[in-house]
Tab-separated table of C-alpha atoms and ligand atoms in Angstrom:
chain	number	residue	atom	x	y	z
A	1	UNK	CA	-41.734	-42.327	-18.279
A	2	UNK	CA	-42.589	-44.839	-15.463
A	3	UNK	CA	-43.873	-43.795	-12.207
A	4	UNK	CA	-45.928	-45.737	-9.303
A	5	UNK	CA	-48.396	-42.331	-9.100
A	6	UNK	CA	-49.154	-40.378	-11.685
A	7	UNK	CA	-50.871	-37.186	-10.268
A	8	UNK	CA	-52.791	-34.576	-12.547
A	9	UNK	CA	-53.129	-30.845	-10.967
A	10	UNK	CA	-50.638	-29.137	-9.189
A	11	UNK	CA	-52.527	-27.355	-6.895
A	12	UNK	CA	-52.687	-28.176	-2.787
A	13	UNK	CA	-54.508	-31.600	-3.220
A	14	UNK	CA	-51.777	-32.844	-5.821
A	15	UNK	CA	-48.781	-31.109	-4.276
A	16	UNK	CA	-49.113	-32.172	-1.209
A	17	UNK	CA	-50.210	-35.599	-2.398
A	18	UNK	CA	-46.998	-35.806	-3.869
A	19	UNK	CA	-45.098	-34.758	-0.620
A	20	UNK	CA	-46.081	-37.240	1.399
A	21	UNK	CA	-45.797	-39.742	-1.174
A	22	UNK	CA	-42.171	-38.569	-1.440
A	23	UNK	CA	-41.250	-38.802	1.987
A	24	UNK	CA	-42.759	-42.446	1.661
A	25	UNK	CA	-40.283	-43.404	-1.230
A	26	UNK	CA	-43.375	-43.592	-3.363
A	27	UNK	CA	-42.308	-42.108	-6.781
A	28	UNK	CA	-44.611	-39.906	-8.506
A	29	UNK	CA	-45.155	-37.173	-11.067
A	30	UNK	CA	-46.825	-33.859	-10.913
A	31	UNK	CA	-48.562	-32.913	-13.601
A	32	UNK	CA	-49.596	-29.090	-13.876
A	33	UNK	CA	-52.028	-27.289	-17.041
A	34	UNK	CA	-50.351	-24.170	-16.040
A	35	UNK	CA	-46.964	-22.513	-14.944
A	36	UNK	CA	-46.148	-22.341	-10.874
A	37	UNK	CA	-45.898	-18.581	-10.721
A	38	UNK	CA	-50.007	-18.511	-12.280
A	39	UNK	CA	-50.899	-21.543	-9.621
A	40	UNK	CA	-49.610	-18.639	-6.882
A	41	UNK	CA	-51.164	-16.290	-8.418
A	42	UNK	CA	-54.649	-17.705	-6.719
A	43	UNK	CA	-55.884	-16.051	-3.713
A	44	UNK	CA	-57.850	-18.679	-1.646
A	45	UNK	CA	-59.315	-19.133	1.992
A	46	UNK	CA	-56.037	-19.482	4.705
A	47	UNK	CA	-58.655	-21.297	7.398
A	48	UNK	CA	-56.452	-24.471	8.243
A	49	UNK	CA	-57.670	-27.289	10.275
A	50	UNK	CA	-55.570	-29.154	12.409
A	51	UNK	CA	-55.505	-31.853	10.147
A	52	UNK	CA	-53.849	-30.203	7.658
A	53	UNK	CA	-51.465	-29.057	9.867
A	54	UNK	CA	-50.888	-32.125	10.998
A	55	UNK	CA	-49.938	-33.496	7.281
A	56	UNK	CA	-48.007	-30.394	6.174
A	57	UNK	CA	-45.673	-31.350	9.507
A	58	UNK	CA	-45.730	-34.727	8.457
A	59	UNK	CA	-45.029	-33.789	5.119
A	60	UNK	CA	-42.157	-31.476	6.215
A	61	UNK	CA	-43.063	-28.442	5.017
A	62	UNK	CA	-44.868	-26.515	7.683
A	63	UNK	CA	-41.382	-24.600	8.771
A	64	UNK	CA	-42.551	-21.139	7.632
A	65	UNK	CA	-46.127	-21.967	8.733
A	66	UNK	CA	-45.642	-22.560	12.090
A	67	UNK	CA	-43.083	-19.279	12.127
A	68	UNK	CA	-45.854	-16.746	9.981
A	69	UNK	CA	-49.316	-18.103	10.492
A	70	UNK	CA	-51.674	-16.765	12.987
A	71	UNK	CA	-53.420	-19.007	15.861
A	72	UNK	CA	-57.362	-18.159	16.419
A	73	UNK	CA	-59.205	-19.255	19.298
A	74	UNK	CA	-62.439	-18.049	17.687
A	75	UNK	CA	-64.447	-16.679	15.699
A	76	UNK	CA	-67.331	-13.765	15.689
A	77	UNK	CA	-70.870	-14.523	14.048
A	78	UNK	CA	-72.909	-11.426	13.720
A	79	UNK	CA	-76.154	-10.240	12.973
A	80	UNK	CA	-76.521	-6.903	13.007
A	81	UNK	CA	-75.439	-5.390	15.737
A	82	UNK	CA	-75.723	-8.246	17.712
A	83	UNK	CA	-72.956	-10.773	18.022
A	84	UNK	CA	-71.275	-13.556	19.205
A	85	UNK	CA	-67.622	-14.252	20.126
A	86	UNK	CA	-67.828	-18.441	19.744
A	87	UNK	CA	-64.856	-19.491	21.685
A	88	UNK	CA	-63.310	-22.885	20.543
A	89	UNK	CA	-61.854	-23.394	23.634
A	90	UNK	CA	-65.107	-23.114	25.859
A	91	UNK	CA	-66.098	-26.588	23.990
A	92	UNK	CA	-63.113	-28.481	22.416
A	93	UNK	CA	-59.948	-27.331	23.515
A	94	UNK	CA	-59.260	-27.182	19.869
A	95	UNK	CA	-58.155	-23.799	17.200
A	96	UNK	CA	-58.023	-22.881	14.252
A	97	UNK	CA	-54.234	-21.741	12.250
A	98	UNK	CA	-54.507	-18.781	9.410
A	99	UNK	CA	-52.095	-18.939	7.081
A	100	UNK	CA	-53.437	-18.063	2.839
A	101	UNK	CA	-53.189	-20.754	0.664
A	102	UNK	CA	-51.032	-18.744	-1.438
A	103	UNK	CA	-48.328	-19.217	0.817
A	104	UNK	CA	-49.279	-23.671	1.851
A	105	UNK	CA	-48.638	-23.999	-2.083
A	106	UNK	CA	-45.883	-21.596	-2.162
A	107	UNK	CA	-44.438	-23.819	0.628
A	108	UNK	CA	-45.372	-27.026	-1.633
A	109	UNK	CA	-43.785	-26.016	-4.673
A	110	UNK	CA	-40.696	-25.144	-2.764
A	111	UNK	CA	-40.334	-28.605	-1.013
A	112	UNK	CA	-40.926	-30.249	-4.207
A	113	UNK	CA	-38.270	-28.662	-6.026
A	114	UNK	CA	-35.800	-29.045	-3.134
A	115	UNK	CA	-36.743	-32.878	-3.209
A	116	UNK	CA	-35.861	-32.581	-6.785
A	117	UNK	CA	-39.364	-34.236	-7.787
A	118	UNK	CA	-40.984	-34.457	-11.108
A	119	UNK	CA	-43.284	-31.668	-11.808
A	120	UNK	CA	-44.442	-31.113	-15.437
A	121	UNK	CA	-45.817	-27.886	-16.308
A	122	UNK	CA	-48.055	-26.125	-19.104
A	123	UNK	CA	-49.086	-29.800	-19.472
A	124	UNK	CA	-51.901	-30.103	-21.760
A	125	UNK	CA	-54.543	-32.675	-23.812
A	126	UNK	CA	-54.164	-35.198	-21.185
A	127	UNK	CA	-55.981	-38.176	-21.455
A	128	UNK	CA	-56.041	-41.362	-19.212
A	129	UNK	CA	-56.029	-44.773	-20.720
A	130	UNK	CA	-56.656	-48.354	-19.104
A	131	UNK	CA	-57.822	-46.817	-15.746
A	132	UNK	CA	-59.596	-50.256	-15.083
A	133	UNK	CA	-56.652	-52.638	-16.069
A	134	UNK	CA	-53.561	-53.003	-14.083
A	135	UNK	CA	-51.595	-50.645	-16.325
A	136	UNK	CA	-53.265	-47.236	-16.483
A	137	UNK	CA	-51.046	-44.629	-18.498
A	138	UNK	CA	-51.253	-41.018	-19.241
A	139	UNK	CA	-50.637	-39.346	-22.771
A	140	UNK	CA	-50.377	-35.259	-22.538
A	141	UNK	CA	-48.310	-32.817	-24.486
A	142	UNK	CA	-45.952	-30.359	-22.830
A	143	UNK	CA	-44.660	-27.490	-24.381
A	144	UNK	CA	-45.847	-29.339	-27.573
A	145	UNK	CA	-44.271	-32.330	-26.986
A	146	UNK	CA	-46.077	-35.419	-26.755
A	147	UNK	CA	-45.663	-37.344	-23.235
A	148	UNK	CA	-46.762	-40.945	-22.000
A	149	UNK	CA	-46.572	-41.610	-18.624
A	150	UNK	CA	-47.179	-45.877	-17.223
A	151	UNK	CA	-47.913	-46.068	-13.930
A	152	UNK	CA	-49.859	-47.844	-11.219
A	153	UNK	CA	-52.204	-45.380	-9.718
A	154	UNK	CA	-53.486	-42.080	-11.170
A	155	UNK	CA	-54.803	-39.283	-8.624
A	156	UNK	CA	-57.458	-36.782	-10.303
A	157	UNK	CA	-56.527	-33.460	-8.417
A	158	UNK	CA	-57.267	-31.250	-11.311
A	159	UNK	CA	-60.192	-29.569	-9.922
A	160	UNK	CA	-63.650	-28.494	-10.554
A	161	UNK	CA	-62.402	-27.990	-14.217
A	162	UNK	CA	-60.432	-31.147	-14.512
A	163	UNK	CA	-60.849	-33.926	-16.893
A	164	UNK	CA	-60.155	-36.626	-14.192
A	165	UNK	CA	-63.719	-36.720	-13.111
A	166	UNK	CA	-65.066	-37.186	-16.761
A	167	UNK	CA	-63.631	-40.481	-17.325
A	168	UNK	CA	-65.460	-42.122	-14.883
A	169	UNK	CA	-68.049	-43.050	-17.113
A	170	UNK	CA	-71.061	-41.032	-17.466
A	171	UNK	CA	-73.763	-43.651	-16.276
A	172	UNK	CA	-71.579	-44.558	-13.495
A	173	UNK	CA	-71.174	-41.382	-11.939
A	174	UNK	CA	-73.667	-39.241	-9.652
A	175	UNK	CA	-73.405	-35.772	-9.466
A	176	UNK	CA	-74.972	-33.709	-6.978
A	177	UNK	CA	-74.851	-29.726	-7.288
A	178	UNK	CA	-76.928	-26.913	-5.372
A	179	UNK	CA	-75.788	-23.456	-6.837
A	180	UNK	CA	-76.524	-20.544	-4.776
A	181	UNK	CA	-77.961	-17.699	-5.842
A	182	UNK	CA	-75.217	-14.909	-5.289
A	183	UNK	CA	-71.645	-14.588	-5.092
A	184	UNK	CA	-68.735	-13.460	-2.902
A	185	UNK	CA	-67.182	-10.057	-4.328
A	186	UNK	CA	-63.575	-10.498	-2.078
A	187	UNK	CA	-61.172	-7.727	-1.682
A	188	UNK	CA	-57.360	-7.847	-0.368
A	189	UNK	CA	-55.672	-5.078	1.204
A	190	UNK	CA	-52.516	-3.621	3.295
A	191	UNK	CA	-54.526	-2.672	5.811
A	192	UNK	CA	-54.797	-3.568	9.648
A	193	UNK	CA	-57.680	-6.414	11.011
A	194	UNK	CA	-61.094	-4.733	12.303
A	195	UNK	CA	-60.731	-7.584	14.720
A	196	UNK	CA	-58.141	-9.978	16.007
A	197	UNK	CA	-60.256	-13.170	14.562
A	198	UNK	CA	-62.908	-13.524	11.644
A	199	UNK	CA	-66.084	-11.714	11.679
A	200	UNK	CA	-68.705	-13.359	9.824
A	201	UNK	CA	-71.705	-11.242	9.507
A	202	UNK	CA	-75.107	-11.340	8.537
A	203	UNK	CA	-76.900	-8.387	7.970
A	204	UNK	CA	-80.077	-7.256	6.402
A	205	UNK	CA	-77.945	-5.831	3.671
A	206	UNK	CA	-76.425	-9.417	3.236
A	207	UNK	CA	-73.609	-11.893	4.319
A	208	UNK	CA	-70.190	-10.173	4.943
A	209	UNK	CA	-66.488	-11.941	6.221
A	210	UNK	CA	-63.846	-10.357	8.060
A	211	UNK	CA	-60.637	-11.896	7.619
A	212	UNK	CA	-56.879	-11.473	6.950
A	213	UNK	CA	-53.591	-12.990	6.122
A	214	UNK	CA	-51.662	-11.636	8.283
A	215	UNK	CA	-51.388	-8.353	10.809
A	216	UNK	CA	-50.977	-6.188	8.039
A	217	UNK	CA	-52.970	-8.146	4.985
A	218	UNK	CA	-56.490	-8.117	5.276
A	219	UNK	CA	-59.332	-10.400	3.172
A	220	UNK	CA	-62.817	-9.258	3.242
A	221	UNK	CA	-66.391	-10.490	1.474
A	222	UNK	CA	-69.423	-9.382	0.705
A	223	UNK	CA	-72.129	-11.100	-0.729
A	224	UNK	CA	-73.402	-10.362	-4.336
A	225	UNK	CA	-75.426	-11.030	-7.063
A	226	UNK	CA	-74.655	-13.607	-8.826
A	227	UNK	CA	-74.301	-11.835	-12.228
A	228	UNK	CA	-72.212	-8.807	-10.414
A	229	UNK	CA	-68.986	-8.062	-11.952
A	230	UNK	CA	-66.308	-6.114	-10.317
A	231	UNK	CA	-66.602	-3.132	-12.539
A	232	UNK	CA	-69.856	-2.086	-10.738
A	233	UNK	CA	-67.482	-1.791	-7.486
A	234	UNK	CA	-64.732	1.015	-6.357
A	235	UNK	CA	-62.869	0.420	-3.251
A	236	UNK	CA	-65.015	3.270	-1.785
A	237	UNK	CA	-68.350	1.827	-2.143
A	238	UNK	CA	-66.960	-1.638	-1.100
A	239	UNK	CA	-65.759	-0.421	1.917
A	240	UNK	CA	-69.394	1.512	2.755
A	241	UNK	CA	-70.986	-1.470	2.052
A	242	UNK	CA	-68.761	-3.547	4.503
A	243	UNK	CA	-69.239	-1.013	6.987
A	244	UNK	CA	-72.907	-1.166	6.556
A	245	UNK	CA	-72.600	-5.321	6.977
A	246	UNK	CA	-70.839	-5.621	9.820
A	247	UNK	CA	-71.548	-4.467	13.466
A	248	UNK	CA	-71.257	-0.929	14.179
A	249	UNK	CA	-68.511	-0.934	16.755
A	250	UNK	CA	-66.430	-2.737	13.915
A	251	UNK	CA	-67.076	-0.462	11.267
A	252	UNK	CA	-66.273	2.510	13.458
A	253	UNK	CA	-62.566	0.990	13.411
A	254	UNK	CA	-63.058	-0.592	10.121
A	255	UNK	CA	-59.131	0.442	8.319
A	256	UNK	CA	-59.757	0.662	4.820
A	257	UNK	CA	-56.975	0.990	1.967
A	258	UNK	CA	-56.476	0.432	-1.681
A	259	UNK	CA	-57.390	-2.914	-3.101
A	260	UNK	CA	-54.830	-4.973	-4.366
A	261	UNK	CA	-56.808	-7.730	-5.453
A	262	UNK	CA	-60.743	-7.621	-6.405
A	263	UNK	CA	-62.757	-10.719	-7.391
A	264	UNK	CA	-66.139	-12.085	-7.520
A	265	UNK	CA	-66.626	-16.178	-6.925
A	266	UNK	CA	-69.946	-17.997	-7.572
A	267	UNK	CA	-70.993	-20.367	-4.858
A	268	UNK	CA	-71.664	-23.700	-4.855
A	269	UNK	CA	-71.923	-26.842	-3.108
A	270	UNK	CA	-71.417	-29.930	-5.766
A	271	UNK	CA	-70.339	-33.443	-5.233
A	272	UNK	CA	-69.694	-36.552	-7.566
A	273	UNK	CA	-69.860	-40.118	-6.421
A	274	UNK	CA	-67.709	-42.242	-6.603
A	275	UNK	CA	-64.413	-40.781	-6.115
A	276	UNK	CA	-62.992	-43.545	-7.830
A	277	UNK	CA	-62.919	-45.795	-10.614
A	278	UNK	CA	-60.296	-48.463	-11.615
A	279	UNK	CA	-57.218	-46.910	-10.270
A	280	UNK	CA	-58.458	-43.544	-10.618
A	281	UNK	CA	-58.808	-41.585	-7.461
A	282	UNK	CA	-60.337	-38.001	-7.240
A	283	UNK	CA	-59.042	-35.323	-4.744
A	284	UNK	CA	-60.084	-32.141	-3.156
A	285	UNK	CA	-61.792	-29.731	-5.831
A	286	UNK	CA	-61.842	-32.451	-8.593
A	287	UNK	CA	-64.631	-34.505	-6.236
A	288	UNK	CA	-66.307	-31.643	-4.342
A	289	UNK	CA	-66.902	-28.181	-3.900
A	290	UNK	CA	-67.928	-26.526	-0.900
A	291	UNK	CA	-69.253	-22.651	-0.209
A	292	UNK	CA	-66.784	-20.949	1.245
A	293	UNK	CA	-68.651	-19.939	4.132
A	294	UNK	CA	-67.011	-23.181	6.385
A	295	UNK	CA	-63.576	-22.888	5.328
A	296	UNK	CA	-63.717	-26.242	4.312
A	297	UNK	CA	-62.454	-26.360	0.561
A	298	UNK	CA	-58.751	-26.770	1.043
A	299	UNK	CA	-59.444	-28.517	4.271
A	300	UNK	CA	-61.056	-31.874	2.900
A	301	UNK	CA	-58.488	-31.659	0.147
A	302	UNK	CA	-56.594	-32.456	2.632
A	303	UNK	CA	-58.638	-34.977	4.135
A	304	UNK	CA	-59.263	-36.739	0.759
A	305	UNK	CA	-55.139	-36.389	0.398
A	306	UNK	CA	-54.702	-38.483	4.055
A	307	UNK	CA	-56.728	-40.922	3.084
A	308	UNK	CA	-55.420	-41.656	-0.560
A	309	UNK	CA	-52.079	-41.581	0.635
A	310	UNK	CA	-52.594	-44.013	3.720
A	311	UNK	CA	-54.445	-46.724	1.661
A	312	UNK	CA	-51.164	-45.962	-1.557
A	313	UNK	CA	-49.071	-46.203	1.761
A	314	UNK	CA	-50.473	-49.297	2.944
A	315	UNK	CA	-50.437	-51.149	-0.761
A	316	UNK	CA	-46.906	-50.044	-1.147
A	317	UNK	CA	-45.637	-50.938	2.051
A	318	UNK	CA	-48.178	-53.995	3.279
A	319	UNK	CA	-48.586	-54.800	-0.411
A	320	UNK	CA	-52.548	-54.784	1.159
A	321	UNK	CA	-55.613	-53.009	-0.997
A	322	UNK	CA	-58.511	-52.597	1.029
A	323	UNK	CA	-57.969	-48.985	2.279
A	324	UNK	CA	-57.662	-48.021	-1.470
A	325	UNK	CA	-60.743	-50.162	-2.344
A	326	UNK	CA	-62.738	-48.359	0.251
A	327	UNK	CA	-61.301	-44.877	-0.525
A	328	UNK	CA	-64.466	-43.164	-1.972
A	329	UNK	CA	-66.792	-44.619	0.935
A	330	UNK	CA	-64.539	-43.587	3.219
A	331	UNK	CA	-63.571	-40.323	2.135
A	332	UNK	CA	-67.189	-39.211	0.979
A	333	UNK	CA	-68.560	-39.807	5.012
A	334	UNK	CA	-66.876	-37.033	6.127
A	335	UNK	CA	-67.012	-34.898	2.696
A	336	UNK	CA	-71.022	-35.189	2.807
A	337	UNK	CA	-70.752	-34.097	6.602
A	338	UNK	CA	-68.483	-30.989	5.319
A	339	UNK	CA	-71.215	-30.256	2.892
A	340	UNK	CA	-73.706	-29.723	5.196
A	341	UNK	CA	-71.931	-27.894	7.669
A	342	UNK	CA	-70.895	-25.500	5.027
A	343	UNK	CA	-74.380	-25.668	3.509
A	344	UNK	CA	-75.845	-24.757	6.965
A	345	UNK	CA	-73.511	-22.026	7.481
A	346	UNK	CA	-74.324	-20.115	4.074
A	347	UNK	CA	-78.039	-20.724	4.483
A	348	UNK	CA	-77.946	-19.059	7.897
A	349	UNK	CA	-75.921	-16.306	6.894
A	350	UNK	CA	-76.784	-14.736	3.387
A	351	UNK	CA	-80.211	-13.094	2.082
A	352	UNK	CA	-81.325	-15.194	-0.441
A	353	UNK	CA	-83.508	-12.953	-2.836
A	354	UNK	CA	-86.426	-14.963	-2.909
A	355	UNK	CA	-86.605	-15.772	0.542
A	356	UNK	CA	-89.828	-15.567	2.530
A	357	UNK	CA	-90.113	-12.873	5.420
A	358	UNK	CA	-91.208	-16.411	7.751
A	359	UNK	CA	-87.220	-17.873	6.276
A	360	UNK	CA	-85.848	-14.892	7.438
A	361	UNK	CA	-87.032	-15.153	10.717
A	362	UNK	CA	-85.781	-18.584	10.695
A	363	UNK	CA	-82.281	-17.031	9.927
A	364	UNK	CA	-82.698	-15.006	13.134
A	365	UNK	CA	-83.894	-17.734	15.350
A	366	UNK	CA	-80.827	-19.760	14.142
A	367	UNK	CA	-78.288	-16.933	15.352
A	368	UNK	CA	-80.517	-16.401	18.438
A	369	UNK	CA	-80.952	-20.308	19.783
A	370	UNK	CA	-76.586	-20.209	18.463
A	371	UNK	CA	-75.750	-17.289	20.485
A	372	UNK	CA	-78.032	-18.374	23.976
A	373	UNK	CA	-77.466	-22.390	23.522
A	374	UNK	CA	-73.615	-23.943	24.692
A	375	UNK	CA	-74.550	-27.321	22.320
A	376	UNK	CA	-75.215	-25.223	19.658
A	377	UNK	CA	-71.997	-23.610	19.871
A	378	UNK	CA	-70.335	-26.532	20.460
A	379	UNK	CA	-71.372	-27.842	17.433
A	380	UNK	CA	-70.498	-25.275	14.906
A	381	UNK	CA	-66.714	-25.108	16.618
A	382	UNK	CA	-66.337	-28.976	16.472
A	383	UNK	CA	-67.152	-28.316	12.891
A	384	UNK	CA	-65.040	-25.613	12.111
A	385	UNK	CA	-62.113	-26.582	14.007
A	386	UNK	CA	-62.401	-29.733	11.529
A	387	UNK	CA	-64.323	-33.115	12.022
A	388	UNK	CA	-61.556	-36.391	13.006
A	389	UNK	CA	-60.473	-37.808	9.883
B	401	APR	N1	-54.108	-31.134	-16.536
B	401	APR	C1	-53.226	-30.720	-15.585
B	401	APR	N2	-53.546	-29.874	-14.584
B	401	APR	C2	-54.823	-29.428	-14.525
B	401	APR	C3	-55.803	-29.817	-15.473
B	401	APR	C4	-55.398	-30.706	-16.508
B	401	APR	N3	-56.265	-31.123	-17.440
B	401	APR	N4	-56.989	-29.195	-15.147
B	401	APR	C5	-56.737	-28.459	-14.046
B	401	APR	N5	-55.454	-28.595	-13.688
B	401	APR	C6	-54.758	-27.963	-12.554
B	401	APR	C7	-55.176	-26.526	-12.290
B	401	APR	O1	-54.391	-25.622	-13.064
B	401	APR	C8	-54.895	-26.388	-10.790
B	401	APR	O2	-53.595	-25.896	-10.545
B	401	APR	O3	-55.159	-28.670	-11.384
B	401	APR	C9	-55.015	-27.816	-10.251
B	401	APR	C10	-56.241	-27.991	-9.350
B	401	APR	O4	-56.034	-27.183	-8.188
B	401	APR	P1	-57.278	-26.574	-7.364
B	401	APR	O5	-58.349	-26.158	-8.321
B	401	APR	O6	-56.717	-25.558	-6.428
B	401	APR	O7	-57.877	-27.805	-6.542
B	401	APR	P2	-57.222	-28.601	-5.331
B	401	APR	O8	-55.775	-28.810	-5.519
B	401	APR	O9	-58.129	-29.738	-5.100
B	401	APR	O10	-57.311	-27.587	-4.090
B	401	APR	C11	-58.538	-27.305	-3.487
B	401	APR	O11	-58.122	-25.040	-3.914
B	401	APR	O12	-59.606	-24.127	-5.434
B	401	APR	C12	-59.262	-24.173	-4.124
B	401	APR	O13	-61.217	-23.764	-2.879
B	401	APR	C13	-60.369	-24.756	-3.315
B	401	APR	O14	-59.251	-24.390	-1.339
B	401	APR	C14	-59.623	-25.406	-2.242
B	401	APR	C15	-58.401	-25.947	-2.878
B	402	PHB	C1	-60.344	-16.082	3.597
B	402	PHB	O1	-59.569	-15.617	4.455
B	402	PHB	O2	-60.183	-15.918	2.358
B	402	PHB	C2	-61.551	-16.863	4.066
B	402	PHB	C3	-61.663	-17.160	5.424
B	402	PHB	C4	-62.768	-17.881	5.864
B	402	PHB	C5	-63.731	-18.288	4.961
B	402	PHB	C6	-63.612	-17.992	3.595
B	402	PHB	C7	-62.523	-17.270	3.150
B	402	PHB	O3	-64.821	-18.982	5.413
């Protein structure tokens, strides 16, 4: 098989990769480890920036978005019983759309099939040759068979699990990783909103998020230990523990319900540089990882995505390289400003168990100067709205 892109990982970053490459006349393949109906079966943050609105339109699949997803002006940060309503609009004139990421691949998958583009599936032992020549190739097996792919460009959006990111060679690449000592233990349920936007609470019991799917789908957090597991956990004593995290006129209203899903994911901030080598490109979760405090994992997928697919845009069409020699520099400016945003936002939020009683003070301060300062507000919604690519 021939293509011009070869892309591994058929999650958001290579889906909609492949979208807009589509709707360019770019041809390209979509390689996937696993079946579509287990890709769906992931439950991940629906936070969208305008961004990535903005490339799912161009992409022509944000139909059912724009019909089912919610618009939020705001957002709540708590501590305690004390808390602030942050509205966007006070400072940028910008919001925020929810809409799970369930349903943005969901969406993907659907396009792609309509377009009648190539997806393989249960695609396995793939290995990249020549990445540094002019004639990179794939070899894989699916369903046992063995596969080799030519092509100009491959894009490494496989993930933190990938094996894109390991053949940039090992002296050649910098890693950087903080892990964080506890996890998120999320539950989703058919059960009404506590409040019309997201709650994110700290409390001296620890971190806790409020957020949904839709008016009748609800996602909530709380944070754990790290080495928790889900059997320790019943829907009742998640629920009193929410209602113990978040402020007291919320959990007076607090709706609670059976769980339909319950999961526990570590957190971590990690980042490799470069996101490239040869015609290799890495994308979204295969480059970085974020806490999932910011919202900001699928959101600089997609960011990574515009930028890939303006410089393979621009060397397809204006038969012109330098975007796509510049990709990693430019993409990893506004990936290391995501990291610290979303590394600010976790530190401020959780109780980390060896903290200081002085650090948790700090932690206070930060919500207090946040809640009484207009420039500190302004900054953490230009931030979560989503930085200018
Ligand atoms: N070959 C083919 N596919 C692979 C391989 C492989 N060797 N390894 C992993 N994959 C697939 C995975 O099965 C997955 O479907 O690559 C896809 C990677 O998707 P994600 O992990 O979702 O990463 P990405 O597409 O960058 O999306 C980032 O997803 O994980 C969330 O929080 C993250 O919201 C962020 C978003
Ligand atoms: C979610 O709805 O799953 C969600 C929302 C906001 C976050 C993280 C997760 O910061």
């Amino acid at each position: 098989m021939r293509v011009q892109v070869a892309i591994i990982g058929g999650g958001p970053s290579g889906l909609l990769l492949g979208q807009l490459l589509h709707k360019a006349g770019i041809n390209a393949v979509v390689l996937e480890r696993k079946t579509r109906e287990y890709v769906l079966t992931r439950i991940r943050a629906g936070v969208l920036e305008r961004g990535l609105v903005d490339l799912l339109d161009q992409a022509g699949v944000a139909t059912r978005l724009k019909k089912e997803s919610l618009t939020h002006e705001g957002v709540m940060i708590s501590s305690n019983d004390d808390y602030l309503e942050l509205d966007f609009n006070k400072h940028i004139q910008q919001h925020v759309t929810v809409y799970g990421q369930t349903e943005l691949t969901r969406d993907l998958y659907d396009a792609r099939e309509a377009a009648h583009a190539k997806t393989l599936f249960n695609v396995e032992n793939v290995t990249l040759n020549d990445i540094t020549t002019d004639s990179p190739s794939i070899d894989c097996t699916v369903d046992g068979h063995t596969v080799h792919i030519d092509c100009d460009y491959i894009a490494g959006c496989d993930g933190y699990h990938g094996v894109s990111r390991q053949h940039i060679p090992q002296d050649k690449r910098n890693e950087f990783i903080k892990e964080y000592p506890f996890g998120w233990l999320g539950v989703m349920s058919e059960t009404t909103p506590v409040h019309s936007e997201l709650i994110y609470s700290m409390s001296d019991r620890g971190f806790a998020l409020c957020s949904m799917r839709n008016p009748k789908l609800t996602r909530y957090y709380i944070q754990c230990d790290s080495k928790d597991s889900v059997d320790n956990w019943s829907d009742d004593s998640f629920w009193n523990e929410l209602r113990g995290r978040i402020p007291e006129e919320y959990a007076a209203k607090l709706e609670t319900g059976p769980s339909i899903e319950m999961s526990i994911a570590p957190l971590r901030s990690f980042v490799c540089e470069p996101m490239q080598w040869g015609n290799l490109y890495l994308c979204g979760d295969a480059a970085h990882i974020v806490p999932p405090t910011g919202a900001k994992g699928l959101n600089t997928a997609a960011s990574d995505v515009h930028y890939l697919f303006t410089a393979l845009k621009h060397r397809y069409q204006e038969n012109e390289s330098t975007l796509l020699e510049r990709y990693s520099q430019t993409a990893l400016k506004r990936v290391w400003k995501v990291q610290r945003f979303s590394w600010w936002m976790t530190s401020m939020l959780h109780r980390f168990p060896e903290q200081s009683l002085f650090e948790r003070k700090l932690q206070q301060a930060e919500f207090d100067f946040l809640k009484q300062n207009d420039a500190a507000q302004a900054a953490l919604a230009t931030n979560y709205v989503g930085l200018p690519y």
